[in-house]
Coordinates of C-alpha atoms and ligand atoms in Angstrom, one line a residue:
X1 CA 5.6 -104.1 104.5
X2 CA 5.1 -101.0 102.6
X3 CA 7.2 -103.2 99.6
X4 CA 6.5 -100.7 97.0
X5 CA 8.0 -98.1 98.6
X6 CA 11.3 -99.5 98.2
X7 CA 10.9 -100.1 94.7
X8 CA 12.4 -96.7 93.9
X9 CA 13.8 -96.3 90.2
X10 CA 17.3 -94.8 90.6
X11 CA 18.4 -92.3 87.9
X12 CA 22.4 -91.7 87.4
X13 CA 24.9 -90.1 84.7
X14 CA 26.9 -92.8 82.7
X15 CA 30.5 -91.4 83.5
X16 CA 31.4 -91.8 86.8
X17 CA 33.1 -88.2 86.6
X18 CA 29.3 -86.2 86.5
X19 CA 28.3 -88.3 89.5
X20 CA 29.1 -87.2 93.4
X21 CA 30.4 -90.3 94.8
X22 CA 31.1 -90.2 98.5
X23 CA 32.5 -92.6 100.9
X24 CA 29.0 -93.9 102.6
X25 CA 28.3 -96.6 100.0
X26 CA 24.6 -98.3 100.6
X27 CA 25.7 -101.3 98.5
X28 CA 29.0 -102.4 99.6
X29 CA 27.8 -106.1 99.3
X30 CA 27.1 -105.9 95.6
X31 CA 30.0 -103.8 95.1
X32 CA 32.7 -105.9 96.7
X33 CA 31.6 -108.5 94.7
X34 CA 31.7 -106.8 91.8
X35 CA 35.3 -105.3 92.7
X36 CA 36.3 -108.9 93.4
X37 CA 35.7 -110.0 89.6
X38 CA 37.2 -106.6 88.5
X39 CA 40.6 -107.5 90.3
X40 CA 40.2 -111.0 89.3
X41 CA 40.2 -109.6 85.6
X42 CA 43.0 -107.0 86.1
X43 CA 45.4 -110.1 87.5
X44 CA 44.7 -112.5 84.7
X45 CA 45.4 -109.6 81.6
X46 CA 41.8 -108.7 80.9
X47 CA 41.5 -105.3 81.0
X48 CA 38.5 -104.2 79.5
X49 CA 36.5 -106.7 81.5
X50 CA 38.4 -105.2 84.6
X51 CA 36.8 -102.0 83.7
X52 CA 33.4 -103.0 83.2
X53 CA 32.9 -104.1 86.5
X54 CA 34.6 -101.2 87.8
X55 CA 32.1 -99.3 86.0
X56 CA 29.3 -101.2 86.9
X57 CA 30.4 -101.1 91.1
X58 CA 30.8 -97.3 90.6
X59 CA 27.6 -96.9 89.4
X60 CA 26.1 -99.3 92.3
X61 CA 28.2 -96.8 94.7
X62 CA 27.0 -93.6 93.4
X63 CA 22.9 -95.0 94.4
X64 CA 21.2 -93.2 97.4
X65 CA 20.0 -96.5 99.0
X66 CA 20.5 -100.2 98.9
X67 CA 19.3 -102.2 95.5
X68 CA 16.6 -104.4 96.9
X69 CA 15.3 -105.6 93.1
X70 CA 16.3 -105.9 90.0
X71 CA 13.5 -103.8 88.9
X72 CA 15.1 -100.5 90.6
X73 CA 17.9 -101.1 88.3
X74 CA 16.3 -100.6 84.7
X75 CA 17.4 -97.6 82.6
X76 CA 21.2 -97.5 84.8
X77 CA 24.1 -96.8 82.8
X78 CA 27.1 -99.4 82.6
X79 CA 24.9 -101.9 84.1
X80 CA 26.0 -105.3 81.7
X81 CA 24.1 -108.8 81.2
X82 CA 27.5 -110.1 83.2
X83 CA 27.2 -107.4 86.4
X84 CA 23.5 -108.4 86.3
X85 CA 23.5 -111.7 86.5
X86 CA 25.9 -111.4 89.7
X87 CA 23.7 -108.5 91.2
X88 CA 20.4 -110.8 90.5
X89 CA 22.1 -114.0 92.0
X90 CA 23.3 -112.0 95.4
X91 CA 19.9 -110.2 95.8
X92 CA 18.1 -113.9 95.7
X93 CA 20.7 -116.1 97.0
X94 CA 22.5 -114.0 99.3
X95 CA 25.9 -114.6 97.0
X96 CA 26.9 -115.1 93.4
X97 CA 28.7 -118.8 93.0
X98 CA 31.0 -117.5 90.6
X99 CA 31.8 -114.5 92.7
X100 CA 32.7 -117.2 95.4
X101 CA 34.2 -119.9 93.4
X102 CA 36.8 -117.1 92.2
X103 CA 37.1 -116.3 95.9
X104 CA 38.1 -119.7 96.9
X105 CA 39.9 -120.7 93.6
X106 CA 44.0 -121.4 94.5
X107 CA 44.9 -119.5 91.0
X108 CA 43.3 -115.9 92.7
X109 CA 44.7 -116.7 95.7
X110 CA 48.1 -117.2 94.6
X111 CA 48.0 -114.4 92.3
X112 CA 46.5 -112.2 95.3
X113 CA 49.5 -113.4 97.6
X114 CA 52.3 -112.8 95.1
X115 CA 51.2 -109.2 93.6
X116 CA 51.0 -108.3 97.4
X117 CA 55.0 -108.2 97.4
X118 CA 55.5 -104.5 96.6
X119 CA 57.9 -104.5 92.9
X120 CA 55.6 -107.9 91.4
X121 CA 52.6 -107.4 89.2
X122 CA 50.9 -109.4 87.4
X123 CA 52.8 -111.1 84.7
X124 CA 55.9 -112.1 87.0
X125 CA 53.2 -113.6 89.7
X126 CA 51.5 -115.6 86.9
X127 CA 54.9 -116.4 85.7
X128 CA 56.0 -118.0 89.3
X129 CA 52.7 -119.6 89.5
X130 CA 53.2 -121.1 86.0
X131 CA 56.0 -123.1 87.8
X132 CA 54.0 -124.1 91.3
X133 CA 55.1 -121.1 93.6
X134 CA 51.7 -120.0 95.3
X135 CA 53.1 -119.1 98.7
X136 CA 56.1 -116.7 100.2
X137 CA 57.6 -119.6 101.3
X138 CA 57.7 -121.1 97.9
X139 CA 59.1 -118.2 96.4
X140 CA 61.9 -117.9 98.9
X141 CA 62.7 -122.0 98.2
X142 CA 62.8 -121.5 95.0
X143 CA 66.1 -119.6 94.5
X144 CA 64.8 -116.9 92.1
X145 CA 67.0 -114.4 92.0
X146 CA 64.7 -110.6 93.0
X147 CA 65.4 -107.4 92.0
X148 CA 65.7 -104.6 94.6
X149 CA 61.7 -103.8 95.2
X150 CA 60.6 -107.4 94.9
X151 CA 63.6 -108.2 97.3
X152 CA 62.3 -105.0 100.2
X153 CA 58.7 -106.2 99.3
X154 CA 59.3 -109.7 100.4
X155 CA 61.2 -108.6 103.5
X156 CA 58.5 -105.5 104.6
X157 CA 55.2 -107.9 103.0
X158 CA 53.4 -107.8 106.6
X159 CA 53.8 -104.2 106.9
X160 CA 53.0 -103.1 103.3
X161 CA 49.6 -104.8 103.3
X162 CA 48.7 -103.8 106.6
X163 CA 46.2 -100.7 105.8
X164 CA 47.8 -97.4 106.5
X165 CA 45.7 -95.2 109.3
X166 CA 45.2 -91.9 108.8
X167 CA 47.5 -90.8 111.6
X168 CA 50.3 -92.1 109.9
X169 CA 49.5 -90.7 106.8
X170 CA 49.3 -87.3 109.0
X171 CA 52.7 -88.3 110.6
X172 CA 54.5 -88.9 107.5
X173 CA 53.3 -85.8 106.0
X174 CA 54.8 -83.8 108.9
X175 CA 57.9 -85.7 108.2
X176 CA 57.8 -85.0 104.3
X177 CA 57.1 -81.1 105.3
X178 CA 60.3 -81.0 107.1
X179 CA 62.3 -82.6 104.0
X180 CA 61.0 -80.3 101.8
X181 CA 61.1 -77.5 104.3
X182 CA 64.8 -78.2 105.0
X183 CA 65.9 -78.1 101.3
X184 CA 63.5 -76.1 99.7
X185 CA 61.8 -73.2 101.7
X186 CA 58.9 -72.0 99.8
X187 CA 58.0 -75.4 97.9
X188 CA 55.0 -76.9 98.7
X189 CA 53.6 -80.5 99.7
X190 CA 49.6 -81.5 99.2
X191 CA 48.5 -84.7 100.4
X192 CA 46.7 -86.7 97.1
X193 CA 45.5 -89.9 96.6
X194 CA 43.1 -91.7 98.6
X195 CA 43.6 -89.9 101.8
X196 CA 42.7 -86.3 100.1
X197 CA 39.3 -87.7 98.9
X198 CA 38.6 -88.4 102.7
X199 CA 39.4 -92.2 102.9
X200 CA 40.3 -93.1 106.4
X201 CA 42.7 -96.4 105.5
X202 CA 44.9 -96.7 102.2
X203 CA 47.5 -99.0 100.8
X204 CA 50.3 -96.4 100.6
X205 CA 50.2 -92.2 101.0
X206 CA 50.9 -90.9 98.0
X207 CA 52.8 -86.5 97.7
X208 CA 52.5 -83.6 95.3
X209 CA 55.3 -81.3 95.8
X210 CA 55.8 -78.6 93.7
X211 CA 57.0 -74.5 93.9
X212 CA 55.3 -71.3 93.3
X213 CA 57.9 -70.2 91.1
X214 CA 58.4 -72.1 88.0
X215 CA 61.2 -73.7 87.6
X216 CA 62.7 -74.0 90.9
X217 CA 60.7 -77.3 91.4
X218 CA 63.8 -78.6 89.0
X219 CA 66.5 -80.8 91.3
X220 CA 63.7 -80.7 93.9
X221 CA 63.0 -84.1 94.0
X222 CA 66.4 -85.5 94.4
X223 CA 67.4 -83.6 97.6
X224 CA 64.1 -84.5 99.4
X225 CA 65.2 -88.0 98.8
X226 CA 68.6 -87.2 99.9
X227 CA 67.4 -85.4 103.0
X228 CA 65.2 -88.2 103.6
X229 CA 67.6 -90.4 102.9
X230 CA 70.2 -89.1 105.3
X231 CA 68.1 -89.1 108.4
X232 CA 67.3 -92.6 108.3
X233 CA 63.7 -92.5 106.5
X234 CA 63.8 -94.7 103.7
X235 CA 63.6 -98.3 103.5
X236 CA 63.7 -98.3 99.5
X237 CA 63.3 -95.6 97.3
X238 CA 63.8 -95.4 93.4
X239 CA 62.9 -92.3 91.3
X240 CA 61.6 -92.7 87.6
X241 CA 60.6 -90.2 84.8
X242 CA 57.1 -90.5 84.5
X243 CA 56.1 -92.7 82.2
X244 CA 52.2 -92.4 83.1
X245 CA 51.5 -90.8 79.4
X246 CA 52.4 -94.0 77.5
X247 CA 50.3 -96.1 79.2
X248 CA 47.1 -94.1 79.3
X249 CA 44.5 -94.5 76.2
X250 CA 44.1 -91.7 73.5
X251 CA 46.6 -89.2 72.1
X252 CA 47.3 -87.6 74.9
X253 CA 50.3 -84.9 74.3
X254 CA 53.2 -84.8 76.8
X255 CA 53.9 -81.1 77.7
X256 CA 57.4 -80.0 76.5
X257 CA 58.8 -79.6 80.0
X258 CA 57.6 -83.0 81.2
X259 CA 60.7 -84.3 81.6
X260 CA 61.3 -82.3 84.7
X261 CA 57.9 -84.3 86.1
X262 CA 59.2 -86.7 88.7
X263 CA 58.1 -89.5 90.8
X264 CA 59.9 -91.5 93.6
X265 CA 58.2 -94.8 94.8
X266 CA 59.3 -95.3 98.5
X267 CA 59.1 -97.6 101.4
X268 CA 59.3 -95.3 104.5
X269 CA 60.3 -96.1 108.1
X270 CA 57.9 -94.8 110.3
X271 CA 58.5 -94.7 114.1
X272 CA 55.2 -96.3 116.2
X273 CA 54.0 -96.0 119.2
X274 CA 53.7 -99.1 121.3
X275 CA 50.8 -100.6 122.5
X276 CA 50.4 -100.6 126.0
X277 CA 50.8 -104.1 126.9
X278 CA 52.1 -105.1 123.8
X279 CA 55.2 -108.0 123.5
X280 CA 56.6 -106.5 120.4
X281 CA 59.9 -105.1 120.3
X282 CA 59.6 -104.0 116.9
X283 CA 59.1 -100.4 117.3
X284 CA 58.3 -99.2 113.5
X285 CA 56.4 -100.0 109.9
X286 CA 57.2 -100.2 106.9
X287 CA 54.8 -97.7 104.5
X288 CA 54.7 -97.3 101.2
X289 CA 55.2 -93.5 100.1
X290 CA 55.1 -92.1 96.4
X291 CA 56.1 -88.2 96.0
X292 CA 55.9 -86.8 92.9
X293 CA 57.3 -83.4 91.9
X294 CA 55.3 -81.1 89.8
X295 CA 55.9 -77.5 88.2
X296 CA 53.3 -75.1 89.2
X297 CA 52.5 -74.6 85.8
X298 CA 51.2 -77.9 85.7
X299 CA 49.8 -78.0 89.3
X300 CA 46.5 -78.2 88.6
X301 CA 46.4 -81.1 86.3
X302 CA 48.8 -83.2 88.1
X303 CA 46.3 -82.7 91.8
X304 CA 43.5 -84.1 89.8
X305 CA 45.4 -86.9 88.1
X306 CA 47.1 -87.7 91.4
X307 CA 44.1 -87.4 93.7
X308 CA 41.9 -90.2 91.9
X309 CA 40.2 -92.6 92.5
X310 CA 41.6 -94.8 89.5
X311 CA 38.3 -94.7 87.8
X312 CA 37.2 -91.5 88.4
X313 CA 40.4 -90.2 86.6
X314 CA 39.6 -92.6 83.5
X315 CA 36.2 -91.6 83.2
X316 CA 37.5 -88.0 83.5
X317 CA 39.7 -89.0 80.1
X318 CA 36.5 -91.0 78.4
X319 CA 34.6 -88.3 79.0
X320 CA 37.6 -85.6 77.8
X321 CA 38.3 -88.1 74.6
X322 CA 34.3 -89.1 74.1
X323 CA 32.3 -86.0 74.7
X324 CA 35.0 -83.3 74.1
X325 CA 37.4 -84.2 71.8
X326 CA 40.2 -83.4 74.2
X327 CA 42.9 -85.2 76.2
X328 CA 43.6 -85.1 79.5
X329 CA 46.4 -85.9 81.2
X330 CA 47.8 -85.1 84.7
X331 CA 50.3 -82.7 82.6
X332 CA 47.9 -80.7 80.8
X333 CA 44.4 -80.5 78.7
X334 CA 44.7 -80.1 74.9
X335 CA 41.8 -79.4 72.8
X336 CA 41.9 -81.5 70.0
X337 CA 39.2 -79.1 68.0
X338 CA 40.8 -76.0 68.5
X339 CA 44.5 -76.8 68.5
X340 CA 45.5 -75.5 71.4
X341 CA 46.4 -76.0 75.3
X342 CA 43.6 -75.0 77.6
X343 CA 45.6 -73.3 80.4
X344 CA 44.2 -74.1 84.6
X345 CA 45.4 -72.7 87.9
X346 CA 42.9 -74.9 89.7
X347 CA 40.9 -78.0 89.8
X348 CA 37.8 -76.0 89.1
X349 CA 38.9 -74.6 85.9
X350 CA 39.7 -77.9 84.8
X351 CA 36.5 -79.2 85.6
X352 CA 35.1 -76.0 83.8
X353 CA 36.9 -76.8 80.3
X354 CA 35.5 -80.3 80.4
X355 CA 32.0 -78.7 80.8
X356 CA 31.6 -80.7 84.0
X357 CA 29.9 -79.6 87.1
X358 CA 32.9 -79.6 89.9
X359 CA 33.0 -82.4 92.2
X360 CA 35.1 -82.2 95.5
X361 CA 37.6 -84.9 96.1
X362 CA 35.2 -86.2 99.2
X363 CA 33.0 -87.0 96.0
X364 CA 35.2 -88.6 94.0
X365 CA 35.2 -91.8 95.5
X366 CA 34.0 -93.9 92.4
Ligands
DGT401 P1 45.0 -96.4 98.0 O1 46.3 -95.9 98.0 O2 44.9 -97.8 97.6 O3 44.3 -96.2 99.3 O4 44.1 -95.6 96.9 P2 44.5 -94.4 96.0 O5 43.3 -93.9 95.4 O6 45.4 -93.4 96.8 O7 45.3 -95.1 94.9 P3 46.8 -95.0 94.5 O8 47.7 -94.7 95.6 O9 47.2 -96.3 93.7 O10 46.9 -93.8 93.4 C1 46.6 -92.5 93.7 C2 46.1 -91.9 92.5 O11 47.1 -91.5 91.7 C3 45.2 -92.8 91.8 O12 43.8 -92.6 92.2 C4 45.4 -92.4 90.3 C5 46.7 -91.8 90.3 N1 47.8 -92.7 89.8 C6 48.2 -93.9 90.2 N2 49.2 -94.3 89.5 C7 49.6 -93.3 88.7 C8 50.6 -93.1 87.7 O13 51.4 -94.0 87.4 N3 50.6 -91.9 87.1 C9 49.7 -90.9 87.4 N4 49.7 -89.8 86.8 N5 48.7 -91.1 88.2 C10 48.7 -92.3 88.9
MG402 MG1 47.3 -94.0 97.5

């Protein structure tokens, strides 16, 4: 019926950062299968084939209607022979094989199961697997010994992949308000990550906390955790340096004060309501929390870098490296033709630098 009129040629920018990408997604079956493979890459140490699904999903995402033929798809940006051939097998089959067969395969499984404990990536979990350990059980007969986050990631696993609600994100944030309140009147705490850019579910809620004046951010981040600490909210917590500049691509430059640019991975202990009815006697969850302390100086930068998603922020970069010649990082925004720092008090002046069109965190959902 009317057949033709479906056969609508999309049109969309190649970087994911000049595209509005919102939550409503009219192709969530082509993109979880394309997510799948990206994963599936990311777990087994290929990157760049990681990313090119990711691109090619985000691109699917970004479409204002569901992909009913291969034709609509001509002229798209990121689009390879590989993501093809899976789009083309789903829209005539009704699933790709190899999208399935990865699915079902024991290696993705296992390496699914064991980078779900919170403190193991990739390389330890292939490591394990190397040897025969595919299941929590295995792991806990096998006598390894764990360091501290694998060790409270094996013993909170059910709660930590258990999707966080939105009202306990909000309940969290009232508790991390009080922290900050309590030792620091006058700093402030934004909500970042996925639950800024509107998602109602994420895998852990994730804290900028910084203070109008600069400087007084400094020490900040070590009597939140005490504070926290001391009235019985933290399951596990360890604070690093960030290290994020390393392992990003291009020469990004690391501010001078970065070393005052903190982040502590936590697992909080957040009270629940019981169900009515309900048998269990446990009454709270384990959630994963990451703050991260910011001087206002480098507000800006660190709320886009921190706000995401993961590939909008690298397709910010690409597009900073590619099209501009500058490097952005979620400390600052150097232009590599002029030498210089480019100075922002907001999101939208960074966006204005770049010589992008702004795009709200609702619409950064690539
Ligand atoms: P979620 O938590 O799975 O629902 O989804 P997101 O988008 O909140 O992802 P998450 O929590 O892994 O990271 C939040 C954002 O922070 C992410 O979109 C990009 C950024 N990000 C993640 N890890 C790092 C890091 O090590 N350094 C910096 N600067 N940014 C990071
Ligand atoms: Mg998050």
């Amino acid at each position: 019926l009317f057949q033709w009129d479906y056969e609508l040629m999309f049109s969309v920018p190649s970087y994911a950062c000049q595209r509005r990408t919102t939550l409503e997604n009219h192709n969530a079956v082509l993109t979880d299968a394309l997510s799948l493979l990206a994963e599936n890459a990311e777990l087994s140490d290929q990157e760049g084939r990681g990313v090119a699904f990711r691109r090619a999903a985000a691109v699917l995402k970004a479409l204002p209607g569901p992909v009913t033929g291969l034709t609509q798809l001509r002229g798209l940006p990121c689009l390879g022979e590989h993501s093809l051939r899976v789009i083309k097998d789903i829209l005539e089959n009704g699933a790709s094989d190899e999208v399935e067969s990865t699915r079902q395969s024991e290696h993705f499984k296992a390496l699914k199961v064991l980078t779900g404990i919170f403190g193991v990536g990739p390389k330890t979990a292939e490591r394990w697997i190397r040897e025969g350990i595919h299941s929590l059980i295995q792991l806990r007969e096998s006598g390894h010994t764990l360091n501290r986050a694998q060790q409270a990631g094996l013993l909170h696993y059910d709660d930590l992949n258990r999707p966080v609600t939105r009202a306990e994100a909000d309940a969290i944030t009232e508790v991390v308000v009080r922290a900050v309140v309590a030792v620091a009147p006058g700093a402030e705490v934004t909500l970042t990550g996925g639950f800024r850019r509107g998602k109602l579910t994420g895998h852990d809620v994730d804290f900028l906390i910084t203070h109008p004046e600069e400087g007084r951010e400094e020490g900040l981040m070590s009597k939140v955790v005490s504070w926290l600490r001391s009235q019985g909210f933290l399951l596990y917590e360890k604070t690093t340096r960030n290290s994020y500049l390393e392992s990003t691509e291009g020469p990004a430059r690391p501010a001078s004060n970065m070393d005052r640019f903190e982040r502590c991975l936590t697992i909080f202990k957040l009270d629940e309501d019981q169900r009515p009815g309900s048998e269990e006697t446990k009454l709270w969850r384990a959630v994963r929390v990451d703050l991260v302390v910011s001087p206002i100086s480098q507000f800006a930068f660190a709320l886009l870098g921190w706000t995401g998603s993961k590939l909008f922020e690298r397709e910010l970069r690409r597009w900073a490296g590619h099209e501009k010649a500058m490097s952005l990082s979620s400390h600052a925004l150097y232009d590599n033709n002029q030498s210089r720092y480019h100075r922002a008090t907001s999101e939208e002046e960074i966006f204005a630098h770049l010589g992008l069109e702004f795009v709200p965190p609702s619409e950064r959902n690539a």
